[in-house]
XYZ file of C-alpha atoms in Angstrom:
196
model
C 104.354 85.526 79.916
C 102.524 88.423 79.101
C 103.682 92.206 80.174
C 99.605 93.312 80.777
C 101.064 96.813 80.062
C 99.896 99.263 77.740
C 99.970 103.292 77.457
C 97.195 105.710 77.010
C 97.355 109.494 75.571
C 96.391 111.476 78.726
C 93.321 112.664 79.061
C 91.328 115.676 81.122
C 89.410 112.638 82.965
C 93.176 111.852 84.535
C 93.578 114.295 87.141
C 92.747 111.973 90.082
C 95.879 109.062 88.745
C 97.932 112.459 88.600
C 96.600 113.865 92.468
C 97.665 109.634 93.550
C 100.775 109.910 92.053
C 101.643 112.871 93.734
C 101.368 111.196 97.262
C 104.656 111.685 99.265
C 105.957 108.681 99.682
C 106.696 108.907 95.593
C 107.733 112.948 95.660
C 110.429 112.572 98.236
C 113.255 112.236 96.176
C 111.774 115.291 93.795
C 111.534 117.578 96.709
C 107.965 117.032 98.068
C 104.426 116.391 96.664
C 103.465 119.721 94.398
C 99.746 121.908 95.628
C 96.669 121.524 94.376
C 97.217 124.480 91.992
C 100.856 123.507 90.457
C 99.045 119.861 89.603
C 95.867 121.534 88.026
C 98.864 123.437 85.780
C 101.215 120.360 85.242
C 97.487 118.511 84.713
C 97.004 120.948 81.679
C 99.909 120.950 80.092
C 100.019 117.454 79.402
C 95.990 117.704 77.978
C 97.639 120.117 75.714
C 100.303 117.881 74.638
C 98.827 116.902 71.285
C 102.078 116.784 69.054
C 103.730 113.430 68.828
C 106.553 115.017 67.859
C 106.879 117.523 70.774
C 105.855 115.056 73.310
C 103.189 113.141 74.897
C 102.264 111.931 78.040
C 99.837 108.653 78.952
C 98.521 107.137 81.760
C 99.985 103.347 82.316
C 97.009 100.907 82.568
C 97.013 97.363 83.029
C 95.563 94.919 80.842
C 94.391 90.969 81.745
C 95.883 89.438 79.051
C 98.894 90.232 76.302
C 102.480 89.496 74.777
C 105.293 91.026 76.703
C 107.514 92.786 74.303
C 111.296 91.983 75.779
C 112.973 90.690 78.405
C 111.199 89.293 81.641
C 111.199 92.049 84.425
C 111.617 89.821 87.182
C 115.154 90.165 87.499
C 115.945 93.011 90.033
C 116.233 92.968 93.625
C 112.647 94.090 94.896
C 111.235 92.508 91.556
C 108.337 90.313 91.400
C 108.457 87.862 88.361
C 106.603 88.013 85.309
C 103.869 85.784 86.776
C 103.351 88.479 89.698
C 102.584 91.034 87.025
C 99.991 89.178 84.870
C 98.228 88.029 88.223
C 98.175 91.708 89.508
C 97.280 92.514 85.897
C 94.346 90.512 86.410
C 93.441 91.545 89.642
C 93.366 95.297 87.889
C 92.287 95.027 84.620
C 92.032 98.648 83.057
C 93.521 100.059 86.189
C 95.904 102.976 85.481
C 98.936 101.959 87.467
C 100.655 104.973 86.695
C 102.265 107.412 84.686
C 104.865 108.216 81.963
C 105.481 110.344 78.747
C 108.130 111.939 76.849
C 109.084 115.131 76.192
C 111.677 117.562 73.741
C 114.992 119.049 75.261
C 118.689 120.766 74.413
C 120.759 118.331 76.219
C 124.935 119.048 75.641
C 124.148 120.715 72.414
C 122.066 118.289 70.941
C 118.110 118.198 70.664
C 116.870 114.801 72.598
C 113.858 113.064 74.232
C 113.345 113.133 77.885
C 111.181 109.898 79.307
C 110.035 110.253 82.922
C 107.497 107.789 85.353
C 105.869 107.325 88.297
C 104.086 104.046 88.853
C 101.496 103.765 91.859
C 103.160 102.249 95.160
C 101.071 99.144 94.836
C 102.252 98.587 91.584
C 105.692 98.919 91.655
C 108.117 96.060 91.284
C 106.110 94.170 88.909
C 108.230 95.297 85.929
C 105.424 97.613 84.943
C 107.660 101.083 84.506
C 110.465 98.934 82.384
C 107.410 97.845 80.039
C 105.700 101.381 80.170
C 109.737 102.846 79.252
C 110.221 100.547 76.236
C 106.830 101.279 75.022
C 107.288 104.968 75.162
C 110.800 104.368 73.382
C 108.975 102.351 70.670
C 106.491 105.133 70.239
C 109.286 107.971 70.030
C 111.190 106.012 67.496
C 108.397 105.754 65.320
C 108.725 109.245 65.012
C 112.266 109.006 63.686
C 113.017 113.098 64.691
C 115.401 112.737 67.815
C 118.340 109.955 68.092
C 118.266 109.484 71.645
C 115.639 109.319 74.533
C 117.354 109.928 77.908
C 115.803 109.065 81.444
C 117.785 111.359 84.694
C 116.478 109.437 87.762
C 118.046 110.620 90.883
C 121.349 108.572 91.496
C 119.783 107.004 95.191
C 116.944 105.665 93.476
C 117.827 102.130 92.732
C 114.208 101.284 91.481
C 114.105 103.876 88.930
C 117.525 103.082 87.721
C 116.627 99.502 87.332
C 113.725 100.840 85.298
C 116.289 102.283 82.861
C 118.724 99.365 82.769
C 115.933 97.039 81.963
C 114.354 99.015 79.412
C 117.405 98.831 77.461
C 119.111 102.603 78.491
C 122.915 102.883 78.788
C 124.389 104.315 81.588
C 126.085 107.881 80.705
C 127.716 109.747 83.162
C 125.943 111.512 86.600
C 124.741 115.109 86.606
C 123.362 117.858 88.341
C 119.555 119.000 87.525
C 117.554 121.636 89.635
C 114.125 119.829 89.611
C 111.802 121.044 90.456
C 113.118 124.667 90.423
C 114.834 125.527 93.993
C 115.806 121.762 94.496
C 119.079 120.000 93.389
C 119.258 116.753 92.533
C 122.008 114.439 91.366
C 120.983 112.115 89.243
C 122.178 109.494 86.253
C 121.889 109.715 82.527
C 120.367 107.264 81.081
C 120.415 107.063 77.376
C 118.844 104.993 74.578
C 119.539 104.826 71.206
C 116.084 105.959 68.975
C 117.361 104.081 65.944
C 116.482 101.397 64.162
């Protein structure tokens, strides 16, 4: 069964997926949908993001037919099966379904990858974000410059943690983060190994 999933450098004609995946019902567990001005900034800065090696971010966009690269997604409470995916893949073909991208940190001494997502309420559960994740790992290994890429969704988000367990993360420890600035969030640290 195919995955249908495949990632796209961002673009300046993105904006719009960016203002949808901003609704609330997605922002509530990062402290609230951002303004119109902070997502013209955050918009920018990932236009600008034109080193591989720095980071990238892409727009998720689904694709009628393909190979899935991995494990079925279908396994998770709230999961549809593979099937569900290549029929809404068909459904949407070229759609952007969402977003994702990776980024340089210091994390406990140590220079790292940070992944992050947010796939469009109508396409969630289809196993699309666990595809999107291992696809973004794949493209920060190439680069062979940081060991690990690490995912911090917050720890009462079960579909986001799924995401990491299924795109082949390890479960760390829990931490504190203040994201976005003001708002504390506990969250888990996932972590998968870049190499080879």
């Amino acid at each position: 069964m195919g995955s249908n999933v495949r990632i796209v450098q961002w673009s300046e004609g993105d904006l719009d997926l960016l203002r949808r995946a901003n609704a609330p019902e997605m922002m509530d567990h990062l402290g609230g949908p951002e303004t119109e001005e902070k997502l013209a900034v955050r918009h920018a800065r990932y236009v600008a993001m034109k080193d591989p090696a720095a980071g990238r971010m892409y727009r998720i966009v689904l694709e009628p037919d393909g190979e899935q690269d991995g494990e079925q997604d279908g396994d998770a409470p709230g999961d549809a099966s593979g099937d569900a995916l290549g029929e809404a893949a068909g459904e949407a073909a070229g759609e952007a379904a969402g977003t994702i991208g990776y980024w340089q940190r210091d994390w406990q001494g140590e220079r790292v990858y940070e992944t992050g997502w947010a796939v469009l309420t109508a396409f969630q559960g289809l196993g699309i974000a666990s595809a999107a994740a291992r696809a973004v790992a794949a493209e920060a290994a190439e680069l062979g410059r940081n060991r690990y890429l690490h995912a911090f969704p917050s720890t009462d988000h079960p579909g986001s943690n799924g995401v990491c367990r299924k795109a082949g993360f390890e479960l760390v420890a829990e931490c504190d983060f203040e994201y976005p600035p003001g708002h504390s969030l506990r969250t888990n640290d996932w972590r998968r190994d870049l190499r080879p």
